CSV table of N, CA and C in Angstrom, one decimal:
chain,number,residue,atom,x,y,z
A,23,MET,N,0.7,4.8,8.8
A,23,MET,CA,1.8,5.3,8.2
A,23,MET,C,1.4,6.4,7.2
A,24,PRO,N,2.1,7.5,7.3
A,24,PRO,CA,1.7,8.6,6.4
A,24,PRO,C,2.0,8.3,4.9
A,25,GLY,N,1.0,8.6,4.1
A,25,GLY,CA,1.2,8.4,2.7
A,25,GLY,C,1.6,9.7,2.0
A,26,CYS,N,1.3,9.8,0.8
A,26,CYS,CA,1.7,11.0,0.0
A,26,CYS,C,0.7,12.1,0.4
A,27,GLN,N,1.1,13.1,1.0
A,27,GLN,CA,0.3,14.2,1.5
A,27,GLN,C,0.4,15.4,0.5
A,28,ALA,N,-0.7,16.1,0.4
A,28,ALA,CA,-0.7,17.2,-0.6
A,28,ALA,C,0.5,18.2,-0.3
A,29,ARG,N,0.8,18.5,0.9
A,29,ARG,CA,1.9,19.4,1.2
A,29,ARG,C,3.3,18.8,0.8
A,30,ALA,N,3.3,17.5,0.7
A,30,ALA,CA,4.6,16.9,0.5
A,30,ALA,C,4.9,16.7,-1.0
A,31,CYS,N,3.9,16.2,-1.7
A,31,CYS,CA,4.0,16.0,-3.1
A,31,CYS,C,3.0,16.9,-3.9
A,32,ALA,N,3.6,17.9,-4.5
A,32,ALA,CA,2.7,18.8,-5.2
A,32,ALA,C,3.2,18.9,-6.7
A,33,THR,N,2.3,19.1,-7.6
A,33,THR,CA,2.8,19.2,-9.0
A,33,THR,C,3.5,20.5,-9.1
A,34,ALA,N,4.6,20.4,-9.9
A,34,ALA,CA,5.4,21.6,-10.1
A,34,ALA,C,5.9,21.5,-11.6
A,35,ALA,N,5.4,22.3,-12.5
A,35,ALA,CA,5.8,22.3,-13.9
A,35,ALA,C,5.6,20.9,-14.5
A,36,GLY,N,4.5,20.3,-14.1
A,36,GLY,CA,4.2,19.0,-14.7
A,36,GLY,C,4.9,17.8,-14.0
A,37,GLY,N,5.6,18.0,-13.0
A,37,GLY,CA,6.3,16.9,-12.3
A,37,GLY,C,5.9,16.9,-10.8
A,38,LEU,N,6.6,16.1,-10.0
A,38,LEU,CA,6.4,16.1,-8.6
A,38,LEU,C,7.5,16.8,-7.9
A,39,ALA,N,7.2,17.6,-7.0
A,39,ALA,CA,8.1,18.3,-6.1
A,39,ALA,C,8.3,17.5,-4.8
A,40,TRP,N,9.5,17.3,-4.3
A,40,TRP,CA,9.7,16.5,-3.1
A,40,TRP,C,10.3,17.4,-2.0
A,41,GLN,N,9.7,17.2,-0.8
A,41,GLN,CA,10.2,17.9,0.3
A,41,GLN,C,10.8,16.8,1.2
A,42,PRO,N,12.1,16.8,1.5
A,42,PRO,CA,12.7,15.7,2.3
A,42,PRO,C,12.0,15.6,3.7
A,43,GLY,N,11.8,14.3,4.1
A,43,GLY,CA,11.2,14.1,5.4
A,43,GLY,C,9.7,14.1,5.4
A,44,ALA,N,9.1,14.4,4.2
A,44,ALA,CA,7.7,14.6,4.1
A,44,ALA,C,6.9,13.3,3.7
A,45,GLY,N,7.7,12.2,3.4
A,45,GLY,CA,7.1,10.9,3.1
A,45,GLY,C,7.0,10.6,1.6
A,46,CYS,N,7.5,11.5,0.8
A,46,CYS,CA,7.4,11.3,-0.7
A,46,CYS,C,8.8,11.4,-1.2
A,47,GLY,N,9.0,10.8,-2.4
A,47,GLY,CA,10.3,10.9,-3.1
A,47,GLY,C,10.2,11.5,-4.4
A,48,PRO,N,11.3,11.7,-5.1
A,48,PRO,CA,11.3,12.3,-6.4
A,48,PRO,C,10.4,11.6,-7.5
A,49,LEU,N,10.1,10.3,-7.2
A,49,LEU,CA,9.3,9.6,-8.2
A,49,LEU,C,7.8,9.5,-7.7
A,50,GLY,N,7.4,10.4,-6.8
A,50,GLY,CA,6.1,10.4,-6.3
A,50,GLY,C,6.1,9.8,-4.9
A,51,CYS,N,5.1,8.9,-4.6
A,51,CYS,CA,5.0,8.4,-3.3
A,51,CYS,C,5.0,6.9,-3.3
A,52,PRO,N,6.1,6.3,-3.7
A,52,PRO,CA,6.1,4.8,-3.8
A,52,PRO,C,5.9,4.0,-2.5
A,53,THR,N,6.0,4.7,-1.4
A,53,THR,CA,5.8,3.9,-0.1
A,53,THR,C,4.3,4.0,0.3
A,54,ALA,N,3.5,4.8,-0.3
A,54,ALA,CA,2.1,5.0,0.1
A,54,ALA,C,1.3,3.7,0.0
A,55,GLY,N,0.7,3.3,1.0
A,55,GLY,CA,-0.1,2.1,1.0
A,55,GLY,C,0.6,0.8,1.2
A,56,VAL,N,1.9,0.8,1.4
A,56,VAL,CA,2.8,-0.4,1.5
A,56,VAL,C,2.6,-0.9,2.9
A,57,THR,N,2.5,-2.2,3.1
A,57,THR,CA,2.5,-2.8,4.4
A,57,THR,C,3.9,-3.4,4.6
A,58,PHE,N,4.6,-2.8,5.6
A,58,PHE,CA,6.0,-3.3,5.9
A,58,PHE,C,6.0,-4.4,6.9
A,59,PRO,N,6.9,-5.4,6.8
A,59,PRO,CA,7.0,-6.5,7.7
A,59,PRO,C,7.6,-6.0,9.0
A,60,LEU,N,6.9,-5.2,9.7
A,60,LEU,CA,7.4,-4.5,10.9
A,60,LEU,C,6.3,-4.6,12.0
A,61,GLN,N,6.7,-5.1,13.2
A,61,GLN,CA,5.7,-5.3,14.3
A,61,GLN,C,5.8,-4.0,15.1
A,62,CYS,N,4.8,-3.2,15.0
A,62,CYS,CA,4.8,-1.9,15.8
A,62,CYS,C,3.7,-1.8,16.9
A,63,GLY,N,3.0,-2.9,17.1
A,63,GLY,CA,1.9,-2.8,18.1
A,63,GLY,C,0.9,-1.7,17.8
A,64,PRO,N,0.6,-0.9,18.9
A,64,PRO,CA,-0.4,0.1,18.7
A,64,PRO,C,0.1,1.4,17.9
A,65,VAL,N,1.4,1.5,17.7
A,65,VAL,CA,1.9,2.7,16.9
A,65,VAL,C,2.0,2.4,15.5
A,66,LYS,N,2.2,3.4,14.7
A,66,LYS,CA,2.3,3.2,13.2
A,66,LYS,C,3.8,3.1,12.8
A,67,ALA,N,4.0,2.5,11.6
A,67,ALA,CA,5.3,2.5,11.0
A,67,ALA,C,5.5,3.9,10.3
A,68,VAL,N,6.7,4.4,10.4
A,68,VAL,CA,7.1,5.6,9.8
A,68,VAL,C,8.2,5.4,8.8
A,69,VAL,N,8.0,6.0,7.6
A,69,VAL,CA,9.1,5.9,6.6
A,69,VAL,C,10.0,7.1,6.9
A,70,ALA,N,11.2,6.8,7.4
A,70,ALA,CA,12.1,7.9,7.8
A,70,ALA,C,12.9,8.5,6.6
A,71,ARG,N,13.2,7.6,5.7
A,71,ARG,CA,14.0,8.0,4.4
A,71,ARG,C,13.6,7.1,3.3
A,72,GLN,N,13.7,7.6,2.1
A,72,GLN,CA,13.6,6.7,1.0
A,72,GLN,C,14.4,7.2,-0.2
A,73,ALA,N,14.8,6.3,-1.1
A,73,ALA,CA,15.5,6.7,-2.3
A,73,ALA,C,15.2,5.7,-3.4
A,74,SER,N,15.3,6.1,-4.6
A,74,SER,CA,14.9,5.2,-5.7
A,74,SER,C,16.1,5.1,-6.7
A,75,GLY,N,16.1,4.0,-7.4
A,75,GLY,CA,17.1,3.7,-8.4
A,75,GLY,C,16.9,2.4,-9.0
A,76,ASP,N,17.4,2.1,-10.2
A,76,ASP,CA,17.3,0.9,-10.8
A,76,ASP,C,18.3,-0.1,-10.3
A,77,LEU,N,18.0,-0.9,-9.3
A,77,LEU,CA,18.9,-1.7,-8.6
A,77,LEU,C,19.2,-3.0,-9.3
A,78,ASP,N,18.2,-3.6,-10.0
A,78,ASP,CA,18.3,-4.8,-10.7
A,78,ASP,C,18.5,-4.7,-12.2
A,79,HIS,N,18.7,-3.5,-12.7
A,79,HIS,CA,19.0,-3.2,-14.1
A,79,HIS,C,17.9,-3.7,-15.1
A,80,ASP,N,16.6,-3.5,-14.7
A,80,ASP,CA,15.6,-3.9,-15.6
A,80,ASP,C,14.9,-2.7,-16.2
A,81,GLY,N,15.5,-1.6,-16.0
A,81,GLY,CA,14.9,-0.4,-16.6
A,81,GLY,C,13.8,0.3,-15.8
A,82,ARG,N,13.4,-0.3,-14.7
A,82,ARG,CA,12.4,0.3,-13.8
A,82,ARG,C,13.0,0.6,-12.4
A,83,PRO,N,12.8,1.7,-11.8
A,83,PRO,CA,13.4,2.0,-10.5
A,83,PRO,C,12.7,1.2,-9.4
A,84,GLU,N,13.5,0.8,-8.4
A,84,GLU,CA,13.1,0.2,-7.2
A,84,GLU,C,13.2,1.4,-6.2
A,85,THR,N,12.4,1.3,-5.1
A,85,THR,CA,12.5,2.2,-4.0
A,85,THR,C,13.0,1.5,-2.8
A,86,VAL,N,13.9,2.1,-2.1
A,86,VAL,CA,14.5,1.6,-0.8
A,86,VAL,C,14.0,2.5,0.3
A,87,ALA,N,13.4,1.9,1.3
A,87,ALA,CA,12.8,2.7,2.4
A,87,ALA,C,13.4,2.3,3.7
A,88,VAL,N,13.7,3.3,4.5
A,88,VAL,CA,14.2,3.1,5.9
A,88,VAL,C,13.0,3.4,6.8
A,89,VAL,N,12.5,2.3,7.5
A,89,VAL,CA,11.3,2.4,8.2
A,89,VAL,C,11.5,2.0,9.7
A,90,HIS,N,10.8,2.7,10.6
A,90,HIS,CA,10.8,2.3,12.0
A,90,HIS,C,9.4,2.6,12.6
A,91,CYS,N,9.2,2.0,13.8
A,91,CYS,CA,8.0,2.3,14.5
A,91,CYS,C,8.0,3.7,15.1
A,92,ASP,N,6.9,4.3,15.2
A,92,ASP,CA,6.8,5.7,15.7
A,92,ASP,C,6.7,5.7,17.2
A,93,ALA,N,7.9,5.4,17.8
A,93,ALA,CA,8.0,5.4,19.2
A,93,ALA,C,8.1,6.8,19.8
A,94,SER,N,7.4,7.0,20.9
A,94,SER,CA,7.4,8.3,21.6
A,94,SER,C,8.7,8.5,22.4
A,95,MET,N,9.4,7.4,22.7
A,95,MET,CA,10.6,7.6,23.5
A,95,MET,C,11.7,6.6,23.0
A,96,GLY,N,12.9,6.9,23.2
A,96,GLY,CA,14.0,6.1,22.7
A,96,GLY,C,14.3,6.2,21.3
A,97,THR,N,15.1,5.3,20.8
A,97,THR,CA,15.5,5.2,19.4
A,97,THR,C,15.0,3.9,18.8
A,98,PRO,N,13.9,3.9,18.1
A,98,PRO,CA,13.4,2.6,17.6
A,98,PRO,C,14.4,2.1,16.5
A,99,PRO,N,14.6,0.8,16.4
A,99,PRO,CA,15.5,0.2,15.4
A,99,PRO,C,14.8,0.4,14.0
A,100,ASP,N,15.7,0.5,13.0
A,100,ASP,CA,15.2,0.7,11.6
A,100,ASP,C,15.2,-0.6,10.9
A,101,GLY,N,14.3,-0.7,9.9
A,101,GLY,CA,14.3,-1.7,8.9
A,101,GLY,C,14.6,-1.1,7.5
A,102,VAL,N,15.3,-1.8,6.7
A,102,VAL,CA,15.5,-1.3,5.3
A,102,VAL,C,14.9,-2.2,4.3
A,103,TYR,N,14.0,-1.7,3.5
A,103,TYR,CA,13.2,-2.6,2.6
A,103,TYR,C,13.3,-2.1,1.2
A,104,VAL,N,13.4,-3.1,0.3
A,104,VAL,CA,13.3,-2.8,-1.2
A,104,VAL,C,11.9,-3.0,-1.7
A,105,LEU,N,11.4,-2.0,-2.4
A,105,LEU,CA,10.0,-2.1,-2.9
A,105,LEU,C,10.1,-2.0,-4.4
A,106,THR,N,9.1,-2.7,-5.0
A,106,THR,CA,8.9,-2.6,-6.4
A,106,THR,C,7.4,-2.6,-6.7
A,107,ARG,N,7.1,-2.1,-7.9
A,107,ARG,CA,5.7,-2.1,-8.3
A,107,ARG,C,5.6,-2.8,-9.7
A,108,THR,N,4.8,-3.8,-9.8
A,108,THR,CA,4.6,-4.5,-11.1
A,108,THR,C,3.6,-3.6,-11.9
A,109,ASP,N,3.7,-3.9,-13.2
A,109,ASP,CA,2.8,-3.2,-14.1
A,109,ASP,C,1.3,-3.4,-13.7
A,110,GLY,N,0.6,-2.3,-13.6
A,110,GLY,CA,-0.8,-2.4,-13.3
A,110,GLY,C,-1.1,-2.4,-11.8
A,111,ALA,N,-0.1,-2.5,-11.0
A,111,ALA,CA,-0.3,-2.6,-9.5
A,111,ALA,C,-0.6,-1.1,-9.0
A,112,THR,N,-1.5,-1.0,-8.0
A,112,THR,CA,-1.8,0.3,-7.5
A,112,THR,C,-0.8,0.7,-6.3
A,113,THR,N,-0.2,-0.3,-5.7
A,113,THR,CA,0.8,0.0,-4.6
A,113,THR,C,2.0,-0.9,-4.9
A,114,ALA,N,3.1,-0.4,-4.3
A,114,ALA,CA,4.3,-1.2,-4.3
A,114,ALA,C,4.3,-2.3,-3.3
A,115,ARG,N,5.2,-3.3,-3.4
A,115,ARG,CA,5.3,-4.4,-2.5
A,115,ARG,C,6.7,-4.5,-2.0
A,116,VAL,N,6.9,-5.0,-0.8
A,116,VAL,CA,8.3,-5.3,-0.3
A,116,VAL,C,8.8,-6.6,-1.0
A,117,VAL,N,10.0,-6.5,-1.6
A,117,VAL,CA,10.6,-7.7,-2.2
A,117,VAL,C,11.8,-8.1,-1.5
A,118,ALA,N,12.4,-7.3,-0.7
A,118,ALA,CA,13.6,-7.7,0.0
A,118,ALA,C,13.7,-6.9,1.3
A,119,THR,N,14.3,-7.5,2.3
A,119,THR,CA,14.7,-6.9,3.6
A,119,THR,C,16.2,-6.8,3.7
A,120,LEU,N,16.8,-5.6,3.7
A,120,LEU,CA,18.2,-5.5,3.8
A,120,LEU,C,18.7,-5.4,5.2
A,121,VAL,N,17.9,-4.7,6.0
A,121,VAL,CA,18.2,-4.6,7.5
A,121,VAL,C,16.9,-5.0,8.2
A,122,ASP,N,17.0,-6.0,9.1
A,122,ASP,CA,15.8,-6.4,9.9
A,122,ASP,C,15.8,-5.6,11.2
A,123,PRO,N,14.7,-5.0,11.6
A,123,PRO,CA,14.7,-4.2,12.9
A,123,PRO,C,15.1,-5.1,14.1
A,124,LYS,N,14.9,-6.4,14.0
A,124,LYS,CA,15.3,-7.3,15.1
A,124,LYS,C,16.8,-7.2,15.4
A,125,ASP,N,17.6,-6.8,14.4
A,125,ASP,CA,19.0,-6.7,14.6
A,125,ASP,C,19.4,-5.4,15.3
A,126,ARG,N,18.4,-4.5,15.7
A,126,ARG,CA,18.6,-3.3,16.5
A,126,ARG,C,19.6,-2.3,15.9
A,127,TYR,N,19.5,-2.1,14.6
A,127,TYR,CA,20.4,-1.1,13.9
A,127,TYR,C,19.6,0.2,13.7
A,128,THR,N,20.3,1.3,13.8
A,128,THR,CA,19.8,2.6,13.4
A,128,THR,C,20.6,3.0,12.1
A,129,VAL,N,19.9,3.4,11.1
A,129,VAL,CA,20.5,3.6,9.8
A,129,VAL,C,20.7,5.1,9.6
A,130,THR,N,22.0,5.4,9.2
A,130,THR,CA,22.4,6.8,8.9
A,130,THR,C,23.1,6.8,7.5
A,131,ASP,N,23.3,8.0,7.0
A,131,ASP,CA,24.1,8.1,5.7
A,131,ASP,C,23.5,7.1,4.7
A,132,PHE,N,22.3,7.1,4.4
A,132,PHE,CA,21.6,6.2,3.5
A,132,PHE,C,21.5,6.8,2.1
A,133,ALA,N,21.8,6.0,1.1
A,133,ALA,CA,21.8,6.4,-0.3
A,133,ALA,C,21.6,5.3,-1.3
A,134,VAL,N,21.0,5.6,-2.4
A,134,VAL,CA,20.9,4.7,-3.6
A,134,VAL,C,21.7,5.3,-4.7
A,135,ARG,N,22.8,4.7,-5.1
A,135,ARG,CA,23.6,5.3,-6.2
A,135,ARG,C,24.2,4.2,-7.0
A,136,GLY,N,24.3,4.4,-8.3
A,136,GLY,CA,25.0,3.4,-9.2
A,136,GLY,C,24.6,2.0,-9.0
A,137,GLY,N,23.3,1.8,-8.8
A,137,GLY,CA,22.8,0.4,-8.7
A,137,GLY,C,23.1,-0.2,-7.3
A,138,ALA,N,23.5,0.5,-6.4
A,138,ALA,CA,23.8,0.0,-5.0
A,138,ALA,C,23.1,0.8,-3.9
A,139,VAL,N,22.8,0.1,-2.8
A,139,VAL,CA,22.3,0.8,-1.6
A,139,VAL,C,23.5,0.8,-0.6
A,140,THR,N,23.7,2.0,-0.1
A,140,THR,CA,24.7,2.2,1.0
A,140,THR,C,24.1,2.8,2.2
A,141,ALA,N,24.7,2.4,3.4
A,141,ALA,CA,24.2,3.0,4.6
A,141,ALA,C,25.3,2.8,5.7
A,142,THR,N,25.2,3.6,6.7
A,142,THR,CA,26.0,3.5,7.9
A,142,THR,C,25.0,2.9,8.9
A,143,LEU,N,25.4,1.8,9.6
A,143,LEU,CA,24.6,1.2,10.6
A,143,LEU,C,25.2,1.4,12.0
A,144,LEU,N,24.3,2.0,12.9
A,144,LEU,CA,24.7,2.1,14.3
A,144,LEU,C,24.1,1.0,15.0
A,145,GLY,N,24.9,0.3,15.8
A,145,GLY,CA,24.4,-0.9,16.5
A,145,GLY,C,24.9,-1.0,17.9
A,146,TYR,N,24.7,-2.2,18.4
A,146,TYR,CA,25.0,-2.5,19.9
A,146,TYR,C,25.9,-3.8,20.0
A,147,SER,N,26.9,-3.7,20.9
A,147,SER,CA,27.8,-4.8,21.0
A,147,SER,C,27.1,-5.9,21.9
A,148,SER,N,26.1,-5.6,22.6
A,148,SER,CA,25.4,-6.6,23.4
A,148,SER,C,24.0,-6.1,23.8
A,149,PRO,N,23.1,-7.1,24.2
A,149,PRO,CA,21.8,-6.6,24.6
A,149,PRO,C,21.7,-5.7,25.8
A,150,ASP,N,22.9,-5.7,26.5
A,150,ASP,CA,22.9,-4.8,27.7
A,150,ASP,C,23.1,-3.3,27.4
A,151,VAL,N,23.5,-3.0,26.2
A,151,VAL,CA,23.7,-1.6,25.8
A,151,VAL,C,22.4,-1.0,25.6
A,152,PRO,N,22.1,0.2,26.3
A,152,PRO,CA,20.8,0.8,26.1
A,152,PRO,C,20.5,1.3,24.7
A,153,ASN,N,19.2,1.3,24.3
A,153,ASN,CA,18.8,1.7,23.0
A,153,ASN,C,19.2,3.2,22.7
A,154,CYS,N,19.5,4.0,23.7
A,154,CYS,CA,19.8,5.4,23.4
A,154,CYS,C,21.3,5.5,22.9
A,155,CYS,N,22.1,4.5,23.1
A,155,CYS,CA,23.5,4.8,23.0
A,155,CYS,C,24.2,3.7,22.2
A,156,PRO,N,24.0,3.6,20.9
A,156,PRO,CA,24.7,2.6,20.1
A,156,PRO,C,26.2,2.7,20.3
A,157,ASP,N,26.9,1.6,20.3
A,157,ASP,CA,28.4,1.6,20.6
A,157,ASP,C,29.2,1.0,19.4
A,158,LEU,N,28.5,0.7,18.3
A,158,LEU,CA,29.1,0.1,17.1
A,158,LEU,C,28.7,0.9,15.9
A,159,LYS,N,29.6,1.1,14.9
A,159,LYS,CA,29.4,1.7,13.7
A,159,LYS,C,29.9,0.9,12.5
A,160,ASP,N,29.0,0.6,11.5
A,160,ASP,CA,29.4,-0.3,10.4
A,160,ASP,C,28.9,0.3,9.1
A,161,SER,N,29.7,0.2,8.1
A,161,SER,CA,29.4,0.6,6.7
A,161,SER,C,28.8,-0.6,6.0
A,162,ALA,N,27.8,-0.4,5.2
A,162,ALA,CA,27.2,-1.5,4.5
A,162,ALA,C,26.9,-1.1,3.1
A,163,LYS,N,27.0,-2.0,2.1
A,163,LYS,CA,26.6,-1.8,0.7
A,163,LYS,C,26.0,-3.1,0.2
A,164,TRP,N,24.8,-2.9,-0.5
A,164,TRP,CA,24.1,-4.1,-1.0
A,164,TRP,C,24.0,-3.8,-2.5
A,165,GLN,N,24.2,-4.9,-3.3
A,165,GLN,CA,24.0,-4.9,-4.7
A,165,GLN,C,23.2,-6.1,-5.2
A,166,TRP,N,22.5,-6.0,-6.3
A,166,TRP,CA,21.7,-7.1,-6.9
A,166,TRP,C,22.7,-7.9,-7.7
A,167,LYS,N,22.8,-9.2,-7.3
A,167,LYS,CA,23.7,-10.1,-8.0
A,167,LYS,C,23.1,-11.5,-8.0
A,168,ASN,N,23.0,-12.1,-9.2
A,168,ASN,CA,22.5,-13.4,-9.4
A,168,ASN,C,21.1,-13.6,-8.7
A,169,GLY,N,20.2,-12.6,-8.9
A,169,GLY,CA,18.9,-12.8,-8.4
A,169,GLY,C,18.6,-12.5,-7.0
A,170,ALA,N,19.6,-11.9,-6.3
A,170,ALA,CA,19.4,-11.6,-4.9
A,170,ALA,C,20.2,-10.3,-4.5
A,171,PHE,N,19.8,-9.7,-3.4
A,171,PHE,CA,20.6,-8.6,-2.9
A,171,PHE,C,21.7,-9.1,-2.0
A,172,LEU,N,22.9,-8.8,-2.3
A,172,LEU,CA,24.1,-9.3,-1.6
A,172,LEU,C,24.7,-8.1,-0.9
A,173,ARG,N,25.1,-8.4,0.3
A,173,ARG,CA,25.9,-7.3,1.0
A,173,ARG,C,27.3,-7.5,0.5
A,174,THR,N,27.8,-6.5,-0.2
A,174,THR,CA,29.1,-6.6,-0.8
A,174,THR,C,30.2,-5.9,0.0
A,175,THR,N,29.8,-5.2,1.1
A,175,THR,CA,30.8,-4.7,2.0
A,175,THR,C,30.6,-5.5,3.3
A,176,PRO,N,31.7,-6.3,3.6
A,176,PRO,CA,31.5,-7.2,4.8
A,176,PRO,C,31.3,-6.4,6.1
A,177,ALA,N,30.6,-7.0,7.0
A,177,ALA,CA,30.4,-6.4,8.3
A,177,ALA,C,31.8,-6.3,9.0
A,178,GLN,N,32.1,-5.0,9.3
A,178,GLN,CA,33.3,-4.7,10.1
A,178,GLN,C,33.0,-3.7,11.1
A,179,ALA,N,32.3,-4.0,12.2
A,179,ALA,CA,31.9,-3.1,13.1
A,179,ALA,C,33.0,-2.5,13.9
A,180,HIS,N,32.9,-1.2,14.1
A,180,HIS,CA,33.9,-0.4,14.9
A,180,HIS,C,33.3,0.3,16.0
A,181,SER,N,34.0,0.4,17.1
A,181,SER,CA,33.4,1.1,18.3
A,181,SER,C,33.2,2.6,17.9
A,182,VAL,N,32.1,3.1,18.5
A,182,VAL,CA,31.8,4.5,18.2
A,182,VAL,C,32.5,5.4,19.2
């Protein structure tokens, strides 16, 4: 998995500059060195998107990462993971899975805003639908409530 690369995270006026799609976010490289619970076989896991925000209102930002296997063909399913870093830790760790790759979703329109994670999920009505052509579209929103991430937007899949 690519970490923070010099071309992606460079110092700019004392801060970090971020180039979308380069593997780093506005808070640096919180996904660098993280082991995601994703079975990719001989290929690597790729962080496709990431965003940060204080999701549990503890004053420290969490990072949410959309991750998939680096497949050379087809559309690999995404996983959505919440990461946090404890004081003194050198790398972040996965503390929650919002979307499991086993559910065969592709994540689009991903954002972290106002203490919530939102995404559009493209999925499949049956195992017979080819990976190239999702036929369902669903909006999802997760928020931290009572010690867990809850999906606050019910699943309401619509045909694409």
